[in-house]
mmCIF file of C-alpha atoms and ligand atoms in Angstrom:
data_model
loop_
_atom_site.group_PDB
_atom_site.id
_atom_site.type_symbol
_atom_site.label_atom_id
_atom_site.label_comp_id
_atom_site.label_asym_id
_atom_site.label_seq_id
_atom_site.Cartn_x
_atom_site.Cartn_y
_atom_site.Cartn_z
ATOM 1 C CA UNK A 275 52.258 38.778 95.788
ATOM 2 C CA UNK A 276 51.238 37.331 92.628
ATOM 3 C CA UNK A 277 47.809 38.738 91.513
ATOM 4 C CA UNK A 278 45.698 39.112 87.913
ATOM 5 C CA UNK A 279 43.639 41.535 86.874
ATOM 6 C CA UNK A 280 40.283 40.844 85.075
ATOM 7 C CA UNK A 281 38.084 43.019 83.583
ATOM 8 C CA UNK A 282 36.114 44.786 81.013
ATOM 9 C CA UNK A 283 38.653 48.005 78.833
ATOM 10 C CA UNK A 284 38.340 50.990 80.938
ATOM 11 C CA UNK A 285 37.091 49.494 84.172
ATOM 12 C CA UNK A 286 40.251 50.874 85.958
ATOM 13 C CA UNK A 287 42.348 47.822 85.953
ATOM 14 C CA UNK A 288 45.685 49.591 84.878
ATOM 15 C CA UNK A 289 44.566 52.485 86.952
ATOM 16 C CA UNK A 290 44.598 50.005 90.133
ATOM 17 C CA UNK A 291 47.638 48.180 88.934
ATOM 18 C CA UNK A 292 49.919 51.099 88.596
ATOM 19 C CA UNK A 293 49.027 52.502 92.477
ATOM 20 C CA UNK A 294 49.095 49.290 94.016
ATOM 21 C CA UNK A 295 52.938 47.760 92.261
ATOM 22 C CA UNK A 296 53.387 51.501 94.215
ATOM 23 C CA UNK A 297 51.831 50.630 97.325
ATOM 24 C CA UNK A 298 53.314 46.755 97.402
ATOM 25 C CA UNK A 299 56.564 47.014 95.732
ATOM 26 C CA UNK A 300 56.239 44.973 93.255
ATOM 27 C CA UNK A 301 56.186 44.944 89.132
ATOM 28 C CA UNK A 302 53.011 45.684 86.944
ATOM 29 C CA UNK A 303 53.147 43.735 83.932
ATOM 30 C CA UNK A 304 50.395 45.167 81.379
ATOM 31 C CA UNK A 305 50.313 43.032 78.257
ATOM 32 C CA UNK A 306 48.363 45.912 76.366
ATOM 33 C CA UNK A 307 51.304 48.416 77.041
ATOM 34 C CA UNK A 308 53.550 45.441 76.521
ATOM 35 C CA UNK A 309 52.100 44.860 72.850
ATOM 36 C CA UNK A 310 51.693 49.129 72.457
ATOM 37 C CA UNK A 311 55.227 49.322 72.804
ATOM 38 C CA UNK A 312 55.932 46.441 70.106
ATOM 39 C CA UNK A 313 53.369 48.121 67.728
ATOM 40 C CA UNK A 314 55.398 51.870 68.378
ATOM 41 C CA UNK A 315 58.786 50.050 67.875
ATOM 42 C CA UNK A 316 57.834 48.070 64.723
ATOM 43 C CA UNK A 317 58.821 44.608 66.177
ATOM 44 C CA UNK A 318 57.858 41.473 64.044
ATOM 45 C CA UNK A 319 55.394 41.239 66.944
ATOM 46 C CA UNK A 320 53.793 44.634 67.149
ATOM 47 C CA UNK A 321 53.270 44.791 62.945
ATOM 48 C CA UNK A 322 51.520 41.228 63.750
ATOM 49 C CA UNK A 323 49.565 42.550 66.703
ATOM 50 C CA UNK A 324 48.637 45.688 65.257
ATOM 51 C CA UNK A 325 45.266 45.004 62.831
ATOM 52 C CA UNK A 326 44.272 42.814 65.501
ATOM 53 C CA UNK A 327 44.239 45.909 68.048
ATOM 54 C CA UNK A 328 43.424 48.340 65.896
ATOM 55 C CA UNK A 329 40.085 46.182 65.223
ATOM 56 C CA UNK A 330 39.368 45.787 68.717
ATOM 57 C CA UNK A 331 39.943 42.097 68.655
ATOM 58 C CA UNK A 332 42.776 40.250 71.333
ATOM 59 C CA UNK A 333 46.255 39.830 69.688
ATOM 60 C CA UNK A 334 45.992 35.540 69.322
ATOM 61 C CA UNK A 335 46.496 33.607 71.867
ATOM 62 C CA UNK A 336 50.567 32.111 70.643
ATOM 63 C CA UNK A 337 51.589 35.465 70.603
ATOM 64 C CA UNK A 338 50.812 36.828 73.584
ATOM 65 C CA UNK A 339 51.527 33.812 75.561
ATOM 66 C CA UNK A 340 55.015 33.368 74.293
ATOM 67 C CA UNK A 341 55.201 37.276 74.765
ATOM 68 C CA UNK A 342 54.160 36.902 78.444
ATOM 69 C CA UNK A 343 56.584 33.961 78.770
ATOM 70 C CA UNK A 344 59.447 35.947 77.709
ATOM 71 C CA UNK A 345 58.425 39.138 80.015
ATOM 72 C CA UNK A 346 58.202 36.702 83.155
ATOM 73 C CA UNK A 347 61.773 36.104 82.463
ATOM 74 C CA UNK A 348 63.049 39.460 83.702
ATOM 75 C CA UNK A 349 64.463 39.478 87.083
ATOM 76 C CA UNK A 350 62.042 41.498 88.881
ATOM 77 C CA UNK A 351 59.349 39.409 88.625
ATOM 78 C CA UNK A 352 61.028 37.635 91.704
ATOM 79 C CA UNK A 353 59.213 39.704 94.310
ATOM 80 C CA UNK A 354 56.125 38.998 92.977
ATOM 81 C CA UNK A 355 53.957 40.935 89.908
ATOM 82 C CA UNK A 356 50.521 41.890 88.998
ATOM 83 C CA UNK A 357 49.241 40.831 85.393
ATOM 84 C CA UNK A 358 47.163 43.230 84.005
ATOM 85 C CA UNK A 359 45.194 42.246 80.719
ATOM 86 C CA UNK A 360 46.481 38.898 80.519
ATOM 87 C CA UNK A 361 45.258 36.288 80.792
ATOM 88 C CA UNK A 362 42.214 37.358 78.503
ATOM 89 C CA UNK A 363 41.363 33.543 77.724
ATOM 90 C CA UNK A 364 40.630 30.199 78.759
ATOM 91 C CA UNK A 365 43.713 29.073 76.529
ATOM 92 C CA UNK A 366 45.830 32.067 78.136
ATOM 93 C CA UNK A 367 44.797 31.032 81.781
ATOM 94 C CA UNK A 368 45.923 27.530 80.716
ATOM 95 C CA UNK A 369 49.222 28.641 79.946
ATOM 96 C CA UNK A 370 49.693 30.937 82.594
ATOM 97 C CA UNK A 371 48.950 27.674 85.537
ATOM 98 C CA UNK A 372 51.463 25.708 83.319
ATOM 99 C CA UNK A 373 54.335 28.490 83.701
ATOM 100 C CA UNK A 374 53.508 29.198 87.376
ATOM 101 C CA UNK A 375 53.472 25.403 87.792
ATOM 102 C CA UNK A 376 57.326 25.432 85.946
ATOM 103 C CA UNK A 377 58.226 28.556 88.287
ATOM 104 C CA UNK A 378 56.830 26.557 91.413
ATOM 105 C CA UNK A 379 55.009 29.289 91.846
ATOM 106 C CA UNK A 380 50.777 29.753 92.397
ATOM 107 C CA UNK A 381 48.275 32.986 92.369
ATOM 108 C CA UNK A 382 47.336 34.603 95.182
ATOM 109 C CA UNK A 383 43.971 35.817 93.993
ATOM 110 C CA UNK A 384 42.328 37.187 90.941
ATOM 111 C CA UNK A 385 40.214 40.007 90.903
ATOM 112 C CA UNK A 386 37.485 40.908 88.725
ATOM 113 C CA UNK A 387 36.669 44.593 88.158
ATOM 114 C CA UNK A 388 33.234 45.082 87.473
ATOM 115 C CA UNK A 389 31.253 48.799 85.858
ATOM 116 C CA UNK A 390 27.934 48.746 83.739
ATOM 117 C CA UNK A 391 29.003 49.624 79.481
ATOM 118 C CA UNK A 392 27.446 53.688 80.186
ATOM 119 C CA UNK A 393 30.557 53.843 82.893
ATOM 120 C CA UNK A 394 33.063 51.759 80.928
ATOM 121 C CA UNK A 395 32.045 54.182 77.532
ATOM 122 C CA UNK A 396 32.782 57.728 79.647
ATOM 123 C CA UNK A 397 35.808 56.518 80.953
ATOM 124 C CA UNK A 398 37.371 55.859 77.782
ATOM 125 C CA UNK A 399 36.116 58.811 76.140
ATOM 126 C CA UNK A 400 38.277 60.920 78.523
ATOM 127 C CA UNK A 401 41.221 58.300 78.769
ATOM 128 C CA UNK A 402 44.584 59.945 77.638
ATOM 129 C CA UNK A 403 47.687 58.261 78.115
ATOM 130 C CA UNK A 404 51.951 59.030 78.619
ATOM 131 C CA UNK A 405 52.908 57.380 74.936
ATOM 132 C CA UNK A 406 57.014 57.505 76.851
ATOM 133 C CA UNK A 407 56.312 56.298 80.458
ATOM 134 C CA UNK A 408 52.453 54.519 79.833
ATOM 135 C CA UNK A 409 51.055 56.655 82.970
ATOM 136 C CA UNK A 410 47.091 56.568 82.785
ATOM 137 C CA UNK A 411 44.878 59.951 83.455
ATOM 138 C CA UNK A 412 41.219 61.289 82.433
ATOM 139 C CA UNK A 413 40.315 64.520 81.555
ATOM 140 C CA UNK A 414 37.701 64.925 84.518
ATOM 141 C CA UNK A 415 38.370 62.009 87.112
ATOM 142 C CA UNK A 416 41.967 62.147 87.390
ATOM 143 C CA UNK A 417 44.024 64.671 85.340
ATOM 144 C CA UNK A 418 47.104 65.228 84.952
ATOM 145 C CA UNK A 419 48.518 68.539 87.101
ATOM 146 C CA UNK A 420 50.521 69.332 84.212
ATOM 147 C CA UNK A 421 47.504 69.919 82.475
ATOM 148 C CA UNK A 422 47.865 68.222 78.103
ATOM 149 C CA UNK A 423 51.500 66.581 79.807
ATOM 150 C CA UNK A 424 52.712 63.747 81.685
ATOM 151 C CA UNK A 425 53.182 65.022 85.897
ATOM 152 C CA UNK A 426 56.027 62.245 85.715
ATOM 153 C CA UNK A 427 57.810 62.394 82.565
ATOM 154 C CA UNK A 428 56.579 65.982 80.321
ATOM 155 C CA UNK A 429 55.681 64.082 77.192
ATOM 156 C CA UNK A 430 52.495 65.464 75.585
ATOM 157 C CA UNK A 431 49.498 62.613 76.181
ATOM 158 C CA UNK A 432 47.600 61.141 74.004
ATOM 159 C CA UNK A 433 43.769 59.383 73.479
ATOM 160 C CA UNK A 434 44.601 55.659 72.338
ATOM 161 C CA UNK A 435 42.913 55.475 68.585
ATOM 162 C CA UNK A 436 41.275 51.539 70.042
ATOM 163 C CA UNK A 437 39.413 54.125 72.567
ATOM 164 C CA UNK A 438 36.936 55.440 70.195
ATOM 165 C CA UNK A 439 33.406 54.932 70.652
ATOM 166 C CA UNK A 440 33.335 52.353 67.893
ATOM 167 C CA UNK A 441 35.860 50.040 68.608
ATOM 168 C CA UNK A 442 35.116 50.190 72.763
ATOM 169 C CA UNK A 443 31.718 48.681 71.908
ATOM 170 C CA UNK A 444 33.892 45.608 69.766
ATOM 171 C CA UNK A 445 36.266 45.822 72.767
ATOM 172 C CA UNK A 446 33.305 44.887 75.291
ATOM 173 C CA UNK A 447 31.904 42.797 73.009
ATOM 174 C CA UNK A 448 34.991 40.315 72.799
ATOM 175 C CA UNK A 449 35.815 40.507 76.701
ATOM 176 C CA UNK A 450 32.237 38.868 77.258
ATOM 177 C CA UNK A 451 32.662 36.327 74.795
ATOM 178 C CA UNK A 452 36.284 35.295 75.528
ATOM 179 C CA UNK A 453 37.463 36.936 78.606
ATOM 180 C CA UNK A 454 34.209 36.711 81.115
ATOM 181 C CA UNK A 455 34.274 33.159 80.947
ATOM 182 C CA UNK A 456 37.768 33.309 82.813
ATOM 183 C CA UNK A 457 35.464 34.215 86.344
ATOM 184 C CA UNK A 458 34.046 31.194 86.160
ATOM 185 C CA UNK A 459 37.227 29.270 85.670
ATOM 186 C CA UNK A 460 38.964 31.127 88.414
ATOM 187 C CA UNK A 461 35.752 31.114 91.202
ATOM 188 C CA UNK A 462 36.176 27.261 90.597
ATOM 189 C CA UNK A 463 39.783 27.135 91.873
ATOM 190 C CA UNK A 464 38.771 29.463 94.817
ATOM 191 C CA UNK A 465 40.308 32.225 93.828
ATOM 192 C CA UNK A 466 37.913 34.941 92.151
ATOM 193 C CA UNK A 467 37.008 38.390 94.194
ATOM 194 C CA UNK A 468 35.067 40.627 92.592
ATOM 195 C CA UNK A 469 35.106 44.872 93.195
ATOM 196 C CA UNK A 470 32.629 47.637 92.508
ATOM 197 C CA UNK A 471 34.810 48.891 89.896
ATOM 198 C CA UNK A 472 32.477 51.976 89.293
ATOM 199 C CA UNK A 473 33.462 53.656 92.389
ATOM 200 C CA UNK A 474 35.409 56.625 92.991
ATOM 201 C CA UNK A 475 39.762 55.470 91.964
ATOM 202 C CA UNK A 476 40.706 55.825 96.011
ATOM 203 C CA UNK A 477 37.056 53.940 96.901
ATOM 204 C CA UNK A 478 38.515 50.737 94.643
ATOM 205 C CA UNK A 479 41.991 51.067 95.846
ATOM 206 C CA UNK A 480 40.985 50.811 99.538
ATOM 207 C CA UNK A 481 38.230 47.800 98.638
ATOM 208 C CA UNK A 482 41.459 46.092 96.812
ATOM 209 C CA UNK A 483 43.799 46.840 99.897
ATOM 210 C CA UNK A 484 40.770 45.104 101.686
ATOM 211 C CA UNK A 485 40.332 42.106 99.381
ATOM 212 C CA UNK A 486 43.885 41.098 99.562
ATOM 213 C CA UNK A 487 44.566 41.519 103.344
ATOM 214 C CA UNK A 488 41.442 39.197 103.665
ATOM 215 C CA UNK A 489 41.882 35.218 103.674
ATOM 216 C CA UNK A 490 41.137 33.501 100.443
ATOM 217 C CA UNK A 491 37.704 31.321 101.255
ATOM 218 C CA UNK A 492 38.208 27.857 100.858
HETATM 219 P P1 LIG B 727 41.638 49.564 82.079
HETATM 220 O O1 LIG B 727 43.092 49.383 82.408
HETATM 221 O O2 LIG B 727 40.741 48.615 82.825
HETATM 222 O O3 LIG B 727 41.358 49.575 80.604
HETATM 223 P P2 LIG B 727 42.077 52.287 83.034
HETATM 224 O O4 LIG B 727 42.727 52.052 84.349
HETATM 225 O O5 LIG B 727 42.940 52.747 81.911
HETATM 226 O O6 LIG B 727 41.197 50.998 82.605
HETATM 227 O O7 LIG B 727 40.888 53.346 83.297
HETATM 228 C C1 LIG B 727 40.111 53.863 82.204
HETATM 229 C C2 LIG B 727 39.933 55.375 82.387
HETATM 230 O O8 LIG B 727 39.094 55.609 83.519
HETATM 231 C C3 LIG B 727 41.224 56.132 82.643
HETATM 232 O O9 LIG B 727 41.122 57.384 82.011
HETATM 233 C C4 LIG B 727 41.265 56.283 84.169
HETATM 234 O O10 LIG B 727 41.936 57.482 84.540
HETATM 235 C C5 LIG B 727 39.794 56.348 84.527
HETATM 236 N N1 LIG B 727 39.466 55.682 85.789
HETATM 237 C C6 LIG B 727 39.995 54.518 86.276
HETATM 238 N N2 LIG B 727 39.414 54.171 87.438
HETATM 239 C C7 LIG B 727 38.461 55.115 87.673
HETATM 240 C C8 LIG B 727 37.499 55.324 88.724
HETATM 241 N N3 LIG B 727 37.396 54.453 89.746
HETATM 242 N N4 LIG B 727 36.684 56.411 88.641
HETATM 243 C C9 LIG B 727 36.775 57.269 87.601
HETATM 244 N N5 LIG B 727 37.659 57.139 86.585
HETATM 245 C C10 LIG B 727 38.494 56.086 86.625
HETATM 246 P P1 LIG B 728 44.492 46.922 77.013
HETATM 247 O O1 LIG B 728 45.580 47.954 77.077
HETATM 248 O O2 LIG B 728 44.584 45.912 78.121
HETATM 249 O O3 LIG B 728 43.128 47.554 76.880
HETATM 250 O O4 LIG B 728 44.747 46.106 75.672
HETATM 251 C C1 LIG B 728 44.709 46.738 74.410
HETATM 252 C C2 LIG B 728 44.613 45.700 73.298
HETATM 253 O O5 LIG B 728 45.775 44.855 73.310
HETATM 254 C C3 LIG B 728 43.423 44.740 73.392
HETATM 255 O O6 LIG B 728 42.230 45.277 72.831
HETATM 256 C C4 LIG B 728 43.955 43.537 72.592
HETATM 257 O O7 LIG B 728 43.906 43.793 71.194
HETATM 258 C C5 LIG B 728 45.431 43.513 72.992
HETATM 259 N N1 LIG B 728 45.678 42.670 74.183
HETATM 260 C C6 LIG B 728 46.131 43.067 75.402
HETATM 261 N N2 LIG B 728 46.267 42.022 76.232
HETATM 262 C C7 LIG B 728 45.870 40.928 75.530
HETATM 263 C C8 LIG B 728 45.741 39.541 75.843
HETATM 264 N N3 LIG B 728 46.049 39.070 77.053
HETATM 265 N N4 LIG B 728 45.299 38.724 74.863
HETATM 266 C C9 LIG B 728 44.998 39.170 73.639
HETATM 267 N N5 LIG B 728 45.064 40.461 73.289
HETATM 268 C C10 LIG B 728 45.508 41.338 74.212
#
């Protein structure tokens, strides 16, 4: 299964992405915890990525791509993977067909997550995240049972500093000027589906479950 992930921040995208790689077996490749983890380690990538994140703004295009490139290198991407966050342009969709084209490989079927700004603002408001293993909770729709921890690894979570009220309103900003245009890119090559993705997590899971069972329309 080879599937991407569209969406406004804090639509539930990761939230999806980590249950179903569960569900199907297969990796989750975020390319926001991808670039977090180059930003925490200092790489010559993360100090580049960094102002650009920090600003709410996308990490340019060259990086990312050539950072995707390298990630789709790893072994178990064999199986099959679900991009989350990427691509996030029309120049990062072009690259992607070009190394699926190289791996004789094609998508499956691109879903776009939709919630109105009001929904997309309280969700990242109570966001906190695992800074060790990158598991997602919120306070009130889905906390963690160990309470401030992580239920998988104990590390104390943390409220990403891009999730202020501030920069989510940059964040939404930029993902209608240079990531909605993707939807129309994709419904032309017949393979867009688009989800509620205001509805309860296990109400979007089971809508997902049913979008990918279902036939692509021609
Ligand atoms: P994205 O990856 O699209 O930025 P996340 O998956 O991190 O979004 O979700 C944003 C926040 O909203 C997280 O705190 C998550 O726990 C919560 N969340 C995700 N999906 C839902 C949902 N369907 N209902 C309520 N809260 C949700
Ligand atoms: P996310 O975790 O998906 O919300 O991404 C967090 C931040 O990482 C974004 O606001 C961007 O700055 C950067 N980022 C993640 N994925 C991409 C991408 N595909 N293209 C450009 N920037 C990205």
């Amino acid at each position: 299964m080879r599937v991407v992930f569209v969406g406004p921040p804090g639509v539930g995208k990761g939230t999806q992405a980590q249950r179903l790689a569960e569900r199907r077996g297969v990796v989750k490749i975020s390319t926001g915890d991808v670039l977090r983890e180059a930003v925490r380690l200092g790489t010559p990538l993360g100090v580049r990525a960094k102002s650009f994140m920090d600003a709410g703004s996308l990490v340019p295009d060259e990086l990312v791509i050539g950072m995707l490139a390298e990630r789709l290198k790893a072994d178990d991407t064999r199986r099959g993977y679900l991009l989350d966050g990427f691509p996030r342009t029309i120049a990062q969709a072009e690259a992607l067909g070009a190394m699926l084209d190289a791996r004789g490989e094609a998508l499956d079927r691109v879903i776009a997550f939709e919630a109105d700004p009001e929904v997309i603002v309280d969700r990242l408001s109570g966001r906190r995240g695992c800074p060790r293993c990158g598991k997602v909770y919120h306070v009130r729709y889905d906390p963690s049972p160990a309470g401030a921890r992580c239920s998988a690894c104990g590390a104390d979570l943390v409220q990403r500093d891009d999730d202020r009220e501030s920069t989510v309103r940059r964040r939404l900003t930029v993902y209608q000027a240079e990531t909605a245009p993707l939807l129309a890119y994709y419904r032309e090559r017949g393979l867009l589906a688009q989800i509620d993705g205001s509805a309860p997590i296990e109400d979007v899971a089971v809508r997902l479950d049913e979008v990918l069972s279902a036939p692509r329309p021609v």
